[in-house]
Each structure stands twice: as structure tokens, then as C-alpha cells.
CSV table of C-alpha atoms and ligand atoms in Angstrom, one decimal:
chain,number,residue,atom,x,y,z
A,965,UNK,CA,107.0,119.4,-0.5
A,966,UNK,CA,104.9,116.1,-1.4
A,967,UNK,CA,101.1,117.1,0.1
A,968,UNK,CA,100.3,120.6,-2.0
A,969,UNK,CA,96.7,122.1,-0.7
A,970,UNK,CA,95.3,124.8,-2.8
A,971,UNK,CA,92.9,127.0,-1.0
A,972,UNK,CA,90.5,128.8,-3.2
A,973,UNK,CA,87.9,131.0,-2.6
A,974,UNK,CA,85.6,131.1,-5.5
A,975,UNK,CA,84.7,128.1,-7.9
A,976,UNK,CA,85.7,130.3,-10.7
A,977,UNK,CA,89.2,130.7,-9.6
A,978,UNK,CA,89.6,126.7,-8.8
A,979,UNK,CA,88.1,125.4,-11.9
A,980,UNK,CA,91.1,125.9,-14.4
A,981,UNK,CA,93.4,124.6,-11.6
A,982,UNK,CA,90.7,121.2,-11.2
A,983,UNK,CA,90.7,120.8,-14.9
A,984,UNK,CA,94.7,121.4,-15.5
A,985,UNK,CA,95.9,118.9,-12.2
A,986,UNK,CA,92.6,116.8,-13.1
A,987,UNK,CA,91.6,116.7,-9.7
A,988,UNK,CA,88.6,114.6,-8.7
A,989,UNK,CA,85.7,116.1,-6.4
A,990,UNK,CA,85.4,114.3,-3.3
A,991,UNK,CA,81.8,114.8,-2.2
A,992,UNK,CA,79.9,115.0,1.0
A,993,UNK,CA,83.6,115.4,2.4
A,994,UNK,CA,82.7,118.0,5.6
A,995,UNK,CA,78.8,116.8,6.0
A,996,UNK,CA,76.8,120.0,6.1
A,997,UNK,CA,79.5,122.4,6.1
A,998,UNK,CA,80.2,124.4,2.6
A,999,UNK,CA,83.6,123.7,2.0
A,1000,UNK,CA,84.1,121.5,-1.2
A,1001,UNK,CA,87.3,119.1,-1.4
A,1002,UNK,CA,89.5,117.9,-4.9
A,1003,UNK,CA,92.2,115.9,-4.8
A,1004,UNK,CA,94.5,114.5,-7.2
A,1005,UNK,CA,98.2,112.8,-7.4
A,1006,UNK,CA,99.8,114.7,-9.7
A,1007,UNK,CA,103.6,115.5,-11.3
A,1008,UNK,CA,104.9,112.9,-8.1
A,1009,UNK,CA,102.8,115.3,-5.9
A,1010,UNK,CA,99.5,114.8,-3.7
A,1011,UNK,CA,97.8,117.6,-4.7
A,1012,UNK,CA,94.3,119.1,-2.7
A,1013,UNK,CA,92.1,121.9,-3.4
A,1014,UNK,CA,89.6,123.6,-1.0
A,1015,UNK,CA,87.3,125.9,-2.3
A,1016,UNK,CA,84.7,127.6,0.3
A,1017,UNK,CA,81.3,126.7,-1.2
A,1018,UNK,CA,78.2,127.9,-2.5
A,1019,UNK,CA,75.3,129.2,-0.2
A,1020,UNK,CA,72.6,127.7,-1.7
A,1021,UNK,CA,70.1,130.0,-1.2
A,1022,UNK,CA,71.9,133.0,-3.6
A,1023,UNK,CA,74.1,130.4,-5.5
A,1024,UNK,CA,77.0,132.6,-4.6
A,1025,UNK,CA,80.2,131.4,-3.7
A,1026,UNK,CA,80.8,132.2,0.1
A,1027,UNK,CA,83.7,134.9,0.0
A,1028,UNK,CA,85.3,136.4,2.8
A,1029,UNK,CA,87.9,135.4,6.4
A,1030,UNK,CA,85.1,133.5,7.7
A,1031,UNK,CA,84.7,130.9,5.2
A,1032,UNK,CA,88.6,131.1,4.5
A,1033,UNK,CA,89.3,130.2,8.3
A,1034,UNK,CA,86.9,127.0,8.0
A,1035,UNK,CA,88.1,126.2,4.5
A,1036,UNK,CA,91.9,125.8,5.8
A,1037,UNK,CA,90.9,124.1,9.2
A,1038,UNK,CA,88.9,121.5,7.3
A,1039,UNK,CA,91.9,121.2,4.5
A,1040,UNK,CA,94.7,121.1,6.9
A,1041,UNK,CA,93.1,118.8,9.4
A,1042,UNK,CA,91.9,116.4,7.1
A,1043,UNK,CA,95.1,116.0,4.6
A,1044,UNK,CA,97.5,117.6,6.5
A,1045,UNK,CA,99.6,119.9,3.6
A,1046,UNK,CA,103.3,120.1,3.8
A,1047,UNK,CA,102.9,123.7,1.8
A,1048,UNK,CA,99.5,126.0,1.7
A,1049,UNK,CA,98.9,127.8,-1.7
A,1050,UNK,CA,96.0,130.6,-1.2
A,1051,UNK,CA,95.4,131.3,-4.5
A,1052,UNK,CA,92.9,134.0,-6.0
A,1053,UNK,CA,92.2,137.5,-7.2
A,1054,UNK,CA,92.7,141.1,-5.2
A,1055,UNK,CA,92.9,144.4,-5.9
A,1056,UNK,CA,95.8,146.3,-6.5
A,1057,UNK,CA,97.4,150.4,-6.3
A,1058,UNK,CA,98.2,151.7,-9.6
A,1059,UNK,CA,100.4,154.2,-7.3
A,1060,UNK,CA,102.1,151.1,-6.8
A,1061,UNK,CA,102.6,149.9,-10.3
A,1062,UNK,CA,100.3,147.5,-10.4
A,1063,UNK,CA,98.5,146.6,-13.6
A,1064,UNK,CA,95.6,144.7,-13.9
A,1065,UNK,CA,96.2,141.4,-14.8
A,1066,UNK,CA,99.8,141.4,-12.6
A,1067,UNK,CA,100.3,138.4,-10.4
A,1068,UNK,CA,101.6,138.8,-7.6
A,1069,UNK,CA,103.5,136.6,-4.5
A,1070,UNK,CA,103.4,137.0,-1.0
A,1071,UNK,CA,106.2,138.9,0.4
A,1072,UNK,CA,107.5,139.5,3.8
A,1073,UNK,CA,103.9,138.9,6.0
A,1074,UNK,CA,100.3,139.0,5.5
A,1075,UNK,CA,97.9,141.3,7.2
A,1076,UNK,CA,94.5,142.3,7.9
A,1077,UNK,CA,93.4,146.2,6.6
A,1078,UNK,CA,89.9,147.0,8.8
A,1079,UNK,CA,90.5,145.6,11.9
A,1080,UNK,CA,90.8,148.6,14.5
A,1081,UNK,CA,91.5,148.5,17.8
A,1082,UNK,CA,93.7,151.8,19.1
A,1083,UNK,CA,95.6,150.3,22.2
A,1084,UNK,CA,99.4,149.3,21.7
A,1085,UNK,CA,100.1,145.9,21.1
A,1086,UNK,CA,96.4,144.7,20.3
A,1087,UNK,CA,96.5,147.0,17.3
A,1088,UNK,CA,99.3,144.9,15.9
A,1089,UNK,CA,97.4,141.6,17.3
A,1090,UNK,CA,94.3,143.1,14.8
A,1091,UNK,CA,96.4,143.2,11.7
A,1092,UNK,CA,98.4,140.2,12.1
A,1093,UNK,CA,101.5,140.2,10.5
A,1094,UNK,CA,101.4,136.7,9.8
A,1095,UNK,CA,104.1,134.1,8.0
A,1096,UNK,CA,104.3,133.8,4.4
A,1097,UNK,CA,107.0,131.8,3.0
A,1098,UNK,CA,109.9,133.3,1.3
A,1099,UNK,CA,109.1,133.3,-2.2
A,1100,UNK,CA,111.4,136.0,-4.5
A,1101,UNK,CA,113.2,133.3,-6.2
A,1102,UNK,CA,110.0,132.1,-7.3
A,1103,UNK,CA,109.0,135.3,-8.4
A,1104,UNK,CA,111.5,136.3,-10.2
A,1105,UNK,CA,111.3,132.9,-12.2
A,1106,UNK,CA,108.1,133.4,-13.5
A,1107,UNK,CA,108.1,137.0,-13.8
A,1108,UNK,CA,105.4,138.0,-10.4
A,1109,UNK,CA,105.4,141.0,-8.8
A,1110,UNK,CA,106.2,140.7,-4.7
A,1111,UNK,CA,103.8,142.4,-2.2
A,1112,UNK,CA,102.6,142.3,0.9
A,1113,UNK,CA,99.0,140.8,1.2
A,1114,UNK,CA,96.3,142.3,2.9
A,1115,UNK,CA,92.6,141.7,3.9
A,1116,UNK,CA,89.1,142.5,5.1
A,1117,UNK,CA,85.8,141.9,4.8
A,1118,UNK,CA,85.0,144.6,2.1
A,1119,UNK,CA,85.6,145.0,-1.9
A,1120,UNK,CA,85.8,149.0,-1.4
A,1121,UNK,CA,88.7,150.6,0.5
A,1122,UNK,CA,87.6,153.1,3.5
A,1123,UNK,CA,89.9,156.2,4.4
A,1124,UNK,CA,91.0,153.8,7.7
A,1125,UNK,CA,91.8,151.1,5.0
A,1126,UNK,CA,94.1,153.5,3.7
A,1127,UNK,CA,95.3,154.7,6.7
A,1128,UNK,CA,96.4,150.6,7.6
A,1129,UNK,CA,97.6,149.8,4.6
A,1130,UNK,CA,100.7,153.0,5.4
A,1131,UNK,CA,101.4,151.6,8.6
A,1132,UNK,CA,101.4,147.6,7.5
A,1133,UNK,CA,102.8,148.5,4.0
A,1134,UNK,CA,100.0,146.3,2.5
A,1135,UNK,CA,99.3,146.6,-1.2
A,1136,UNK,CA,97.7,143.0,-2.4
A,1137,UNK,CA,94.0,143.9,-1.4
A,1138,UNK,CA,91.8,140.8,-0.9
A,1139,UNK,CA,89.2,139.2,1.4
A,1140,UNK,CA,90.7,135.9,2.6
A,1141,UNK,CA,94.9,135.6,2.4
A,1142,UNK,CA,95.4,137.0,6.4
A,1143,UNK,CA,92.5,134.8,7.6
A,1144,UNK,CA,93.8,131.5,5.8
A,1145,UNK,CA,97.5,132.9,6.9
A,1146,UNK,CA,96.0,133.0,10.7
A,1147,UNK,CA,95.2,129.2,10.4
A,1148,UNK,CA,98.5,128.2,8.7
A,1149,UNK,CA,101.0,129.8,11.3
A,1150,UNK,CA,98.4,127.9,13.9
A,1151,UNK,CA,99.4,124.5,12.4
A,1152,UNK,CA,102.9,125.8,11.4
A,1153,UNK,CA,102.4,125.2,8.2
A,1154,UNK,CA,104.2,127.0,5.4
A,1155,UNK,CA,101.8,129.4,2.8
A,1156,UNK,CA,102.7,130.9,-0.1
A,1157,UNK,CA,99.9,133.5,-1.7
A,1158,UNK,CA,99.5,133.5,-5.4
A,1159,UNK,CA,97.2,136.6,-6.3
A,1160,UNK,CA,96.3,138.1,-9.5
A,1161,UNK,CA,94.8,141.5,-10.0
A,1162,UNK,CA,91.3,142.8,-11.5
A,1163,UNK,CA,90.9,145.8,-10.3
A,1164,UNK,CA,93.5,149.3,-9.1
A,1165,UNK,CA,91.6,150.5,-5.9
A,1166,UNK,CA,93.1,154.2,-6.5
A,1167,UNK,CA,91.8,155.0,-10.2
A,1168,UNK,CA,88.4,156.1,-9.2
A,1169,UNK,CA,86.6,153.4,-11.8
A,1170,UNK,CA,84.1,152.0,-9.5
A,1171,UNK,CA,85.8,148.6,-7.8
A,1172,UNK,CA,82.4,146.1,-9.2
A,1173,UNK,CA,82.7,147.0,-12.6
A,1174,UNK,CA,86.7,146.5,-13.0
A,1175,UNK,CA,86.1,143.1,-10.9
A,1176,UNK,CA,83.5,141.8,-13.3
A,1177,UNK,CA,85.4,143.1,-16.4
A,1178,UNK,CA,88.7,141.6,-15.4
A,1179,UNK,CA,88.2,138.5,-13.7
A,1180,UNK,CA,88.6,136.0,-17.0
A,1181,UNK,CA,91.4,137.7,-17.9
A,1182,UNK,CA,93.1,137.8,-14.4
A,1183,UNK,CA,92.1,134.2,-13.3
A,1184,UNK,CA,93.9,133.3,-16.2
A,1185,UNK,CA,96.8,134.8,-15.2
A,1186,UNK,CA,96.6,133.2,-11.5
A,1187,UNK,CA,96.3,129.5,-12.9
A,1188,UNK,CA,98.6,130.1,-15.3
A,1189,UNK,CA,101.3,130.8,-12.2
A,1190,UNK,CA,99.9,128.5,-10.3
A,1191,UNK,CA,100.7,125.6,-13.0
A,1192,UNK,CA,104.2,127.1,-13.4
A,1193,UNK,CA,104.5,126.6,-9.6
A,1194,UNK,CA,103.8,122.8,-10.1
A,1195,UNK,CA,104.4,121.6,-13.6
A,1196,UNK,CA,108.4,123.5,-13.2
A,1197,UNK,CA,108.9,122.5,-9.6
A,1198,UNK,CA,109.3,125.6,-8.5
A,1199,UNK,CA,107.8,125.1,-5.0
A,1200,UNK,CA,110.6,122.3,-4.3
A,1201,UNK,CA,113.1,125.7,-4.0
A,1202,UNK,CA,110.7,126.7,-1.1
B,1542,LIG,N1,89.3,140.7,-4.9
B,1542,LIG,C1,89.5,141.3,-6.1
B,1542,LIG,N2,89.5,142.7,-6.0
B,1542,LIG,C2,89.4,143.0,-4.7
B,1542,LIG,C3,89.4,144.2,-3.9
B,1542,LIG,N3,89.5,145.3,-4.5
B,1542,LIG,N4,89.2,144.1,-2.6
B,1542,LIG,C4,89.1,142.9,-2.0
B,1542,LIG,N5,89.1,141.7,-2.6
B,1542,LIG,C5,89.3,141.7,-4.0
């Protein structure tokens, strides 16, 4: 595990991870396309970050599978990673004990949650069940929860989220993790998904406001693992 990539969504997630591996930005990197590039040697490791961009009309950070599956194309085919860490902020189920603020691994597979299409074997195709890499020693070391990842394209949770989320046994809601796990298993590459939690999608507090009110304190959280990953070598035990 020499080449680490990091691939981030939002600026706001990557910029404690930029400032902590001081990784430099390397500009104009994919021409026109959004996707911005850092890269740094660090701790004896080559260490990359992707983040997705900001449209420049809105000055919002593109979120979403669509700009995840370009962001890990453009990472892994131009410094090919030996290990892909998605890290970022989800939702999570207080049914499930989750508490904001929780981080959480990847365990078992990642899915998608809002993809529907009722004929056997392409239903399964839709959600994905994609590699993650087996990380419950790593968990337990630095005290994350395990779950199973799950995306789509929407902050709120429809009834046929739901329903999705009982058959795949999803519980890590986000917008990206399946779609950058669908370019990974492509390249046969192995991903680990570090995800912490501002928001419980079952309390009935509207999803916005808990996101807004809990990102700091959760992205904290997230580069604080993420660190712990590098700085204590804990992905050499992948
Ligand atoms: N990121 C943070 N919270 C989320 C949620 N509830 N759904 C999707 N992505 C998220």
C-alpha cells in the first residue's frame, strides 16, 4: 500500500485532509473538466486527493454518482492507487444506533438505494453490491462503527429508499460511495469508505438543517479517522 488516493466529494471535507498530509494542488490537471487533483509524499506514502469540483456558475461543489464516477476515472487513470479511500459525510438510522458524529467503515459491499428496475437479476445489477475491502480490524482500532454503504442521487429518503435499504441491508446513506465503488471493482482496485455522520434520516428533524448544523463537527470526525488511517499505518493491515 505505497500510492493512497483519497476521493472526496466536497472541498469542505478534503481541506483538513490537504492541510494535515500538506498536499499540493496540481492545477489545470484534467483541462476543462471539474475534478481538482492534490498530491503529496507523505509518512513513506504517495498520497493523492480528488475532490469533484466547483461549478462555477453556483460556486457549489458538484455532489452526486456522476461527478464521483469521473472523479475516480480521472484519479485512478492518471496515478494509478494501490488502495481507494472514499471519504466523506452520510446520513445515518438512529434505529440503527447511529449517532451523529459516528464514523463509520465500509463493511461487507456497497450499494446503490434508488435505482429500480423490478426484473430478477437486473434488480441486483441496479444496486450493485460492489467490493469494499475488509476493514473490521481497522475499525475496531480506532473505535468506527461498520456498515454497509449506500447511495443515490437524493439527500431525503423516499418510501422505495426504504424499501432498498431492507433488502440490501444498507445503513451508511450518501451520494457518491457505490458510484466511486463501481469504478474501483472496474480497475480492480481495493476501496475502503471512511464516512462520518451529520444527520439520522429516521428522527423526523428535517435532513438540511441537521446537515448544515453537523457538518464541522462530523468532518472533523472523518479527517480525524482518516489521519489515524495514515499517520498509525493502519491501512498496511489491509
Ligand atoms: N450526506 C450527508 N447526509 C446525507 C444523507 N442524508 N443522504 C445522502 N447523503 C448525505
Amino acid at each position: 500500500m505505497k500510492k493512497i488516493c483519497f476521493v472526496v466529494a466536497m472541498e469542505g471535507e478534503a481541506k483538513p485532509l490537504i492541510r494535515h498530509f500538506g498536499l499540493r494542488h496540481i492545477g489545470g490537471r484534467f483541462g476543462q473538466l471539474p475534478s481538482q487533483a492534490y498530491e503529496a509524499f507523505y509518512a513513506g506514502k504517495e498520497i493523492t486527493l480528488i475532490t469533484n469540483g466547483v461549478d462555477s456558475e453556483t460556486g457549489l461543489d458538484y455532489i452526486g454518482c456522476e461527478a464521483a464516477v469521473l472523479s475516480a476515472h480521472l484519479a485512478i487513470s492518471s496515478f494509478p492507487p494501490d488502495l481507494i479511500i472514499n471519504a466523506g459525510t452520510a446520513g445515518g438510522f438512529a434505529s440503527k444506533g447511529a449517532q451523529i458524529g459516528d464514523v463509520y467503515l465500509s463493511d461487507r459491499y456497497v450499494v446503490f438505494h434508488d435505482r429500480r428496475v423490478a426484473i430478477p437479476g437486473w434488480d441486483k445489477m441496479g444496486q450493485g453490491y460492489l467490493p469494499c475491502a475488509d476493514c473490521r480490524n481497522i475499525a475496531s482500532r480506532i473505535r468506527a462503527k461498520l456498515g454497509v454503504c449506500t447511495s443515490g442521487s437524493s439527500l431525503d429518503i423516499t418510501e422505495e429508499d426504504l424499501e432498498q435499504m431492507k433488502q440490501t441491508g444498507g445503513e451508511v446513506k450518501d451520494m457518491e460511495a457505490a458510484a466511486i465503488a463501481w469504478v474501483a471493482s472496474l480497475y480492480h482496485i481495493p476501496l475502503l469508505c471512511v464516512k462520518a455522520i451529520t444527520d439520522l434520516v429516521d428522527t423526523g428533524h428535517p435532513t438540511p438543517e441537521q446537515f448544515n448544523d453537523n457538518f464541522l463537527l462530523a468532518t472533523q470526525r472523518l479527517d480525524d479517522a482518516c489521519f489515524r488511517l495514515i499517520d498509525e499505518k493502519l491501512i498496511d493491515e489491509l
